[in-house]
CSV table of C-alpha atoms in Angstrom, one decimal:
chain,number,residue,atom,x,y,z
A,213,MET,CA,-1.8,-6.7,-18.1
A,214,ARG,CA,-5.5,-7.0,-19.5
A,215,ILE,CA,-8.2,-8.6,-17.5
A,216,VAL,CA,-11.7,-9.1,-18.5
A,217,THR,CA,-14.7,-9.7,-16.2
A,218,VAL,CA,-17.6,-11.7,-17.7
A,219,CYS,CA,-21.2,-12.1,-17.4
A,220,GLY,CA,-24.1,-12.9,-19.5
A,221,MET,CA,-25.0,-9.4,-20.7
A,222,GLY,CA,-21.8,-7.6,-19.7
A,223,LEU,CA,-23.7,-5.1,-17.7
A,224,GLY,CA,-24.4,-6.1,-14.0
A,225,THR,CA,-22.2,-8.8,-12.6
A,226,SER,CA,-19.3,-8.1,-14.9
A,227,MET,CA,-19.5,-4.4,-14.0
A,228,MET,CA,-19.5,-5.1,-10.4
A,229,LEU,CA,-16.6,-7.6,-10.6
A,230,ALA,CA,-14.6,-5.0,-12.7
A,231,MET,CA,-15.1,-2.4,-10.0
A,232,ASN,CA,-13.9,-4.8,-7.3
A,233,VAL,CA,-11.0,-6.0,-9.2
A,234,ARG,CA,-9.9,-2.4,-10.1
A,235,GLY,CA,-10.0,-1.5,-6.4
A,236,VAL,CA,-8.0,-4.5,-5.3
A,237,LEU,CA,-5.4,-3.8,-8.0
A,238,ALA,CA,-5.2,-0.1,-7.1
A,239,ASP,CA,-4.8,-1.0,-3.5
A,240,GLU,CA,-1.8,-3.3,-4.4
A,241,GLY,CA,-0.4,-0.7,-6.8
A,242,ILE,CA,-0.7,-3.1,-9.6
A,243,SER,CA,-1.6,-1.6,-13.2
A,244,ALA,CA,-4.0,-3.5,-15.4
A,245,ASN,CA,-6.7,-2.7,-17.9
A,246,VAL,CA,-9.9,-4.2,-16.6
A,247,GLU,CA,-12.9,-4.4,-18.7
A,248,PRO,CA,-16.4,-5.8,-18.2
A,249,VAL,CA,-17.7,-7.9,-21.2
A,250,ASP,CA,-20.6,-10.2,-22.2
A,251,LEU,CA,-20.4,-13.7,-22.5
A,252,GLY,CA,-20.8,-13.7,-26.3
A,253,SER,CA,-17.9,-11.4,-27.0
A,254,PHE,CA,-15.2,-12.2,-24.4
A,255,LYS,CA,-13.5,-14.9,-26.5
A,256,THR,CA,-12.8,-12.3,-29.2
A,257,MET,CA,-11.2,-10.0,-26.7
A,258,PRO,CA,-7.5,-10.7,-25.9
A,259,ALA,CA,-6.9,-11.1,-22.2
A,260,ASP,CA,-4.4,-12.4,-19.8
A,261,VAL,CA,-7.0,-13.1,-17.1
A,262,VAL,CA,-10.8,-13.9,-17.3
A,263,ILE,CA,-12.8,-13.4,-14.1
A,264,ALA,CA,-16.4,-14.9,-14.0
A,265,PRO,CA,-18.9,-16.4,-11.7
A,266,ARG,CA,-18.4,-20.1,-11.2
A,267,GLU,CA,-21.6,-20.9,-12.9
A,268,MET,CA,-19.9,-19.7,-16.2
A,269,GLU,CA,-17.0,-22.2,-15.9
A,270,ARG,CA,-17.9,-24.1,-18.9
A,271,GLN,CA,-18.3,-21.1,-21.0
A,272,VAL,CA,-14.9,-19.3,-20.0
A,273,THR,CA,-12.6,-22.2,-19.8
A,274,GLY,CA,-10.6,-23.3,-22.9
A,275,THR,CA,-9.0,-19.9,-23.8
A,276,SER,CA,-5.3,-19.1,-23.4
A,277,ALA,CA,-6.2,-16.6,-20.5
A,278,ALA,CA,-5.9,-17.6,-16.9
A,279,VAL,CA,-9.4,-18.2,-15.5
A,280,VAL,CA,-10.6,-17.0,-12.0
A,281,LEU,CA,-13.9,-18.2,-10.9
A,282,ILE,CA,-15.8,-16.6,-8.1
A,283,ASP,CA,-18.0,-18.5,-6.0
A,284,ASN,CA,-19.6,-15.6,-4.0
A,285,LEU,CA,-19.8,-12.4,-5.9
A,286,VAL,CA,-20.4,-10.3,-2.8
A,287,ASP,CA,-17.3,-11.7,-0.9
A,288,LYS,CA,-14.7,-9.1,-1.6
A,289,ASP,CA,-12.0,-11.3,0.3
A,290,GLU,CA,-12.7,-14.1,-2.2
A,291,ILE,CA,-12.3,-11.7,-5.2
A,292,LYS,CA,-9.2,-10.1,-3.7
A,293,SER,CA,-7.4,-13.4,-2.9
A,294,LYS,CA,-8.2,-15.2,-6.1
A,295,THR,CA,-7.4,-12.3,-8.3
A,296,LEU,CA,-4.1,-11.4,-6.6
A,297,GLN,CA,-3.0,-15.1,-6.6
A,298,THR,CA,-3.5,-15.3,-10.4
A,299,VAL,CA,-2.1,-11.8,-11.2
A,300,ARG,CA,1.0,-12.4,-9.1
A,301,SER,CA,1.6,-15.9,-10.6
A,302,LEU,CA,1.4,-14.2,-14.1
A,303,GLN,CA,3.8,-11.4,-13.0
A,304,GLY,CA,6.3,-14.0,-12.2
């Protein structure tokens, strides 16, 4: 499974989201490739899941990937619950 975390520059928010998502998946024993990317290039990267701040909803919707929108970037419980719900739904 390939997951991209998105922010404007691909350096701050997306890196923080990627680290949190990697931790969540590792704790659950789920294998996935998680990469932080910038808003300009994420649509050219194939992904099963896109994770981004809610403020980027308009920019990240419309792809074939499942979209996870995070309201509070420092709320690890929100990141965990939304990520796991989406990943597990894709796993079947």
